[in-house]
């Protein structure tokens, strides 16, 4: 969420969403509150329950697919652990088809992307870029890449 907050400060038109059991837009939180308050509000409103990526991707597609175009970059931050729910990979593919790119930042090492309830292998075909991101240097590298891609 800190990453999203920071992106919204340097890029125009950033919309931010958070989810666990339910997906919701938190853009207004980031626009109107300091970072600590915005993150706390996001977690209180959308950070409860078991992670369900499939439900989140379907909800996002239902609400936002019409707003995506060839200039849109969708960034997913998460470990892909779906608690054995349906993956929603087809919804992520629809999102990818409408966007310029889908970037997935996963905090887990690559060797954990296929273990247990992790579904990265199902999501990778819809991603233009998927990378381990669990440190400040990782985040700086990814932000640099995102900023360069928006200037093309």
CSV table of C-alpha atoms in Angstrom, one decimal:
chain,number,residue,atom,x,y,z
A,1,UNK,CA,0.0,0.0,0.0
A,2,UNK,CA,2.9,2.3,0.6
A,3,UNK,CA,4.0,1.6,-3.0
A,4,UNK,CA,0.6,2.6,-4.3
A,5,UNK,CA,0.5,5.7,-2.2
A,6,UNK,CA,3.9,6.7,-3.6
A,7,UNK,CA,2.9,6.0,-7.2
A,8,UNK,CA,-0.2,8.1,-6.8
A,9,UNK,CA,2.0,11.0,-5.8
A,10,UNK,CA,4.2,10.9,-9.0
A,11,UNK,CA,1.9,9.6,-11.7
A,12,UNK,CA,-1.4,11.1,-12.8
A,13,UNK,CA,-4.5,9.0,-13.0
A,14,UNK,CA,-3.5,6.3,-10.6
A,15,UNK,CA,-6.4,4.4,-9.1
A,16,UNK,CA,-5.7,2.1,-6.2
A,17,UNK,CA,-7.6,-0.9,-4.9
A,18,UNK,CA,-7.2,-3.2,-1.9
A,19,UNK,CA,-8.6,-6.6,-1.2
A,20,UNK,CA,-8.6,-9.6,1.0
A,21,UNK,CA,-12.1,-11.0,1.1
A,22,UNK,CA,-13.6,-8.1,-0.9
A,23,UNK,CA,-12.1,-5.7,-3.4
A,24,UNK,CA,-12.6,-2.0,-3.0
A,25,UNK,CA,-11.2,1.2,-4.4
A,26,UNK,CA,-9.0,3.2,-2.0
A,27,UNK,CA,-8.0,6.0,-4.4
A,28,UNK,CA,-9.8,8.6,-2.3
A,29,UNK,CA,-8.0,7.5,0.8
A,30,UNK,CA,-4.7,8.1,-0.8
A,31,UNK,CA,-5.7,11.5,-2.3
A,32,UNK,CA,-7.2,12.9,0.9
A,33,UNK,CA,-5.3,11.4,3.8
A,34,UNK,CA,-1.7,11.0,5.0
A,35,UNK,CA,-0.1,7.7,4.2
A,36,UNK,CA,-0.6,6.1,7.7
A,37,UNK,CA,-4.3,7.0,7.8
A,38,UNK,CA,-4.9,5.9,4.2
A,39,UNK,CA,-3.3,2.5,4.8
A,40,UNK,CA,-5.2,2.0,8.1
A,41,UNK,CA,-8.5,2.9,6.4
A,42,UNK,CA,-7.7,0.5,3.4
A,43,UNK,CA,-6.9,-2.3,5.8
A,44,UNK,CA,-9.9,-1.7,7.9
A,45,UNK,CA,-12.3,-1.6,5.0
A,46,UNK,CA,-10.8,-4.2,2.7
A,47,UNK,CA,-8.1,-6.1,4.5
A,48,UNK,CA,-10.3,-8.6,6.4
A,49,UNK,CA,-11.0,-12.2,5.4
A,50,UNK,CA,-9.3,-14.9,3.4
A,51,UNK,CA,-7.5,-13.8,0.3
A,52,UNK,CA,-9.6,-14.5,-2.8
A,53,UNK,CA,-7.8,-13.4,-6.0
A,54,UNK,CA,-10.4,-14.9,-8.3
A,55,UNK,CA,-13.2,-12.9,-6.7
A,56,UNK,CA,-11.0,-9.7,-6.7
A,57,UNK,CA,-10.2,-10.1,-10.4
A,58,UNK,CA,-13.8,-10.7,-11.3
A,59,UNK,CA,-14.9,-7.7,-9.3
A,60,UNK,CA,-12.2,-5.5,-10.8
A,61,UNK,CA,-13.1,-6.6,-14.3
A,62,UNK,CA,-16.8,-6.0,-13.7
A,63,UNK,CA,-16.2,-2.5,-12.3
A,64,UNK,CA,-13.2,-1.2,-14.2
A,65,UNK,CA,-12.8,-3.1,-17.5
A,66,UNK,CA,-14.4,-0.2,-19.4
A,67,UNK,CA,-11.9,2.3,-18.0
A,68,UNK,CA,-8.9,0.3,-19.2
A,69,UNK,CA,-7.2,1.0,-22.5
A,70,UNK,CA,-3.8,0.8,-24.3
A,71,UNK,CA,-2.4,3.3,-21.9
A,72,UNK,CA,-3.4,1.4,-18.7
A,73,UNK,CA,-0.9,-0.4,-16.6
A,74,UNK,CA,-2.4,-2.7,-13.9
A,75,UNK,CA,-0.1,-3.6,-11.0
A,76,UNK,CA,-0.9,-6.5,-8.8
A,77,UNK,CA,0.9,-6.7,-5.4
A,78,UNK,CA,0.5,-10.0,-3.7
A,79,UNK,CA,1.7,-13.5,-3.1
A,80,UNK,CA,-1.0,-15.2,-5.3
A,81,UNK,CA,-2.1,-17.4,-2.3
A,82,UNK,CA,-5.7,-17.9,-3.0
A,83,UNK,CA,-6.9,-20.2,-0.1
A,84,UNK,CA,-7.9,-22.8,-2.6
A,85,UNK,CA,-10.6,-20.6,-4.2
A,86,UNK,CA,-11.1,-20.4,-8.0
A,87,UNK,CA,-8.1,-18.6,-9.5
A,88,UNK,CA,-10.0,-16.1,-11.6
A,89,UNK,CA,-7.2,-16.3,-14.2
A,90,UNK,CA,-9.6,-15.8,-17.0
A,91,UNK,CA,-10.7,-12.5,-15.5
A,92,UNK,CA,-7.1,-11.4,-15.1
A,93,UNK,CA,-6.6,-12.3,-18.8
A,94,UNK,CA,-9.5,-10.1,-19.8
A,95,UNK,CA,-7.9,-7.3,-17.8
A,96,UNK,CA,-4.6,-7.9,-19.5
A,97,UNK,CA,-6.2,-7.9,-22.9
A,98,UNK,CA,-7.6,-4.4,-22.3
A,99,UNK,CA,-4.5,-3.0,-20.8
A,100,UNK,CA,-1.1,-1.9,-22.0
A,101,UNK,CA,0.5,-4.2,-19.4
A,102,UNK,CA,-0.1,-6.2,-16.3
A,103,UNK,CA,2.8,-6.2,-13.7
A,104,UNK,CA,2.7,-8.6,-10.8
A,105,UNK,CA,4.9,-7.9,-7.8
A,106,UNK,CA,5.2,-11.0,-5.5
A,107,UNK,CA,6.9,-10.8,-2.1
A,108,UNK,CA,7.7,-14.5,-2.1
A,109,UNK,CA,10.8,-16.1,-3.7
A,110,UNK,CA,10.1,-17.7,-7.1
A,111,UNK,CA,10.5,-21.2,-5.7
A,112,UNK,CA,7.4,-20.6,-3.5
A,113,UNK,CA,5.2,-19.4,-6.5
A,114,UNK,CA,3.9,-23.0,-7.0
A,115,UNK,CA,3.7,-24.2,-3.5
A,116,UNK,CA,0.5,-24.9,-1.6
A,117,UNK,CA,-2.3,-22.5,-2.6
A,118,UNK,CA,0.0,-20.2,-4.6
A,119,UNK,CA,-1.4,-19.7,-8.1
A,120,UNK,CA,1.3,-17.7,-9.9
A,121,UNK,CA,1.6,-20.3,-12.7
A,122,UNK,CA,-2.0,-19.7,-13.6
A,123,UNK,CA,-1.6,-15.9,-13.5
A,124,UNK,CA,1.7,-15.6,-15.4
A,125,UNK,CA,0.2,-16.0,-18.9
A,126,UNK,CA,-1.7,-12.7,-18.3
A,127,UNK,CA,1.3,-10.9,-16.9
A,128,UNK,CA,3.7,-8.9,-19.0
A,129,UNK,CA,6.1,-8.7,-16.1
A,130,UNK,CA,6.2,-10.7,-12.8
A,131,UNK,CA,8.9,-10.2,-10.3
A,132,UNK,CA,9.9,-10.8,-6.7
A,133,UNK,CA,9.5,-7.6,-4.8
A,134,UNK,CA,10.1,-7.7,-1.1
A,135,UNK,CA,12.7,-5.1,-0.3
A,136,UNK,CA,13.3,-1.4,-0.9
A,137,UNK,CA,15.9,-2.1,-3.7
A,138,UNK,CA,13.3,-4.3,-5.4
A,139,UNK,CA,10.7,-1.6,-5.1
A,140,UNK,CA,13.1,1.1,-6.5
A,141,UNK,CA,13.9,-1.1,-9.5
A,142,UNK,CA,10.2,-1.8,-10.2
A,143,UNK,CA,9.2,1.9,-9.8
A,144,UNK,CA,12.0,2.9,-12.2
A,145,UNK,CA,10.7,0.4,-14.7
A,146,UNK,CA,7.1,1.5,-14.3
A,147,UNK,CA,8.0,5.2,-14.7
A,148,UNK,CA,10.1,4.4,-17.8
A,149,UNK,CA,7.2,2.5,-19.4
A,150,UNK,CA,4.8,5.4,-18.8
A,151,UNK,CA,7.0,7.8,-20.7
A,152,UNK,CA,7.0,5.8,-23.9
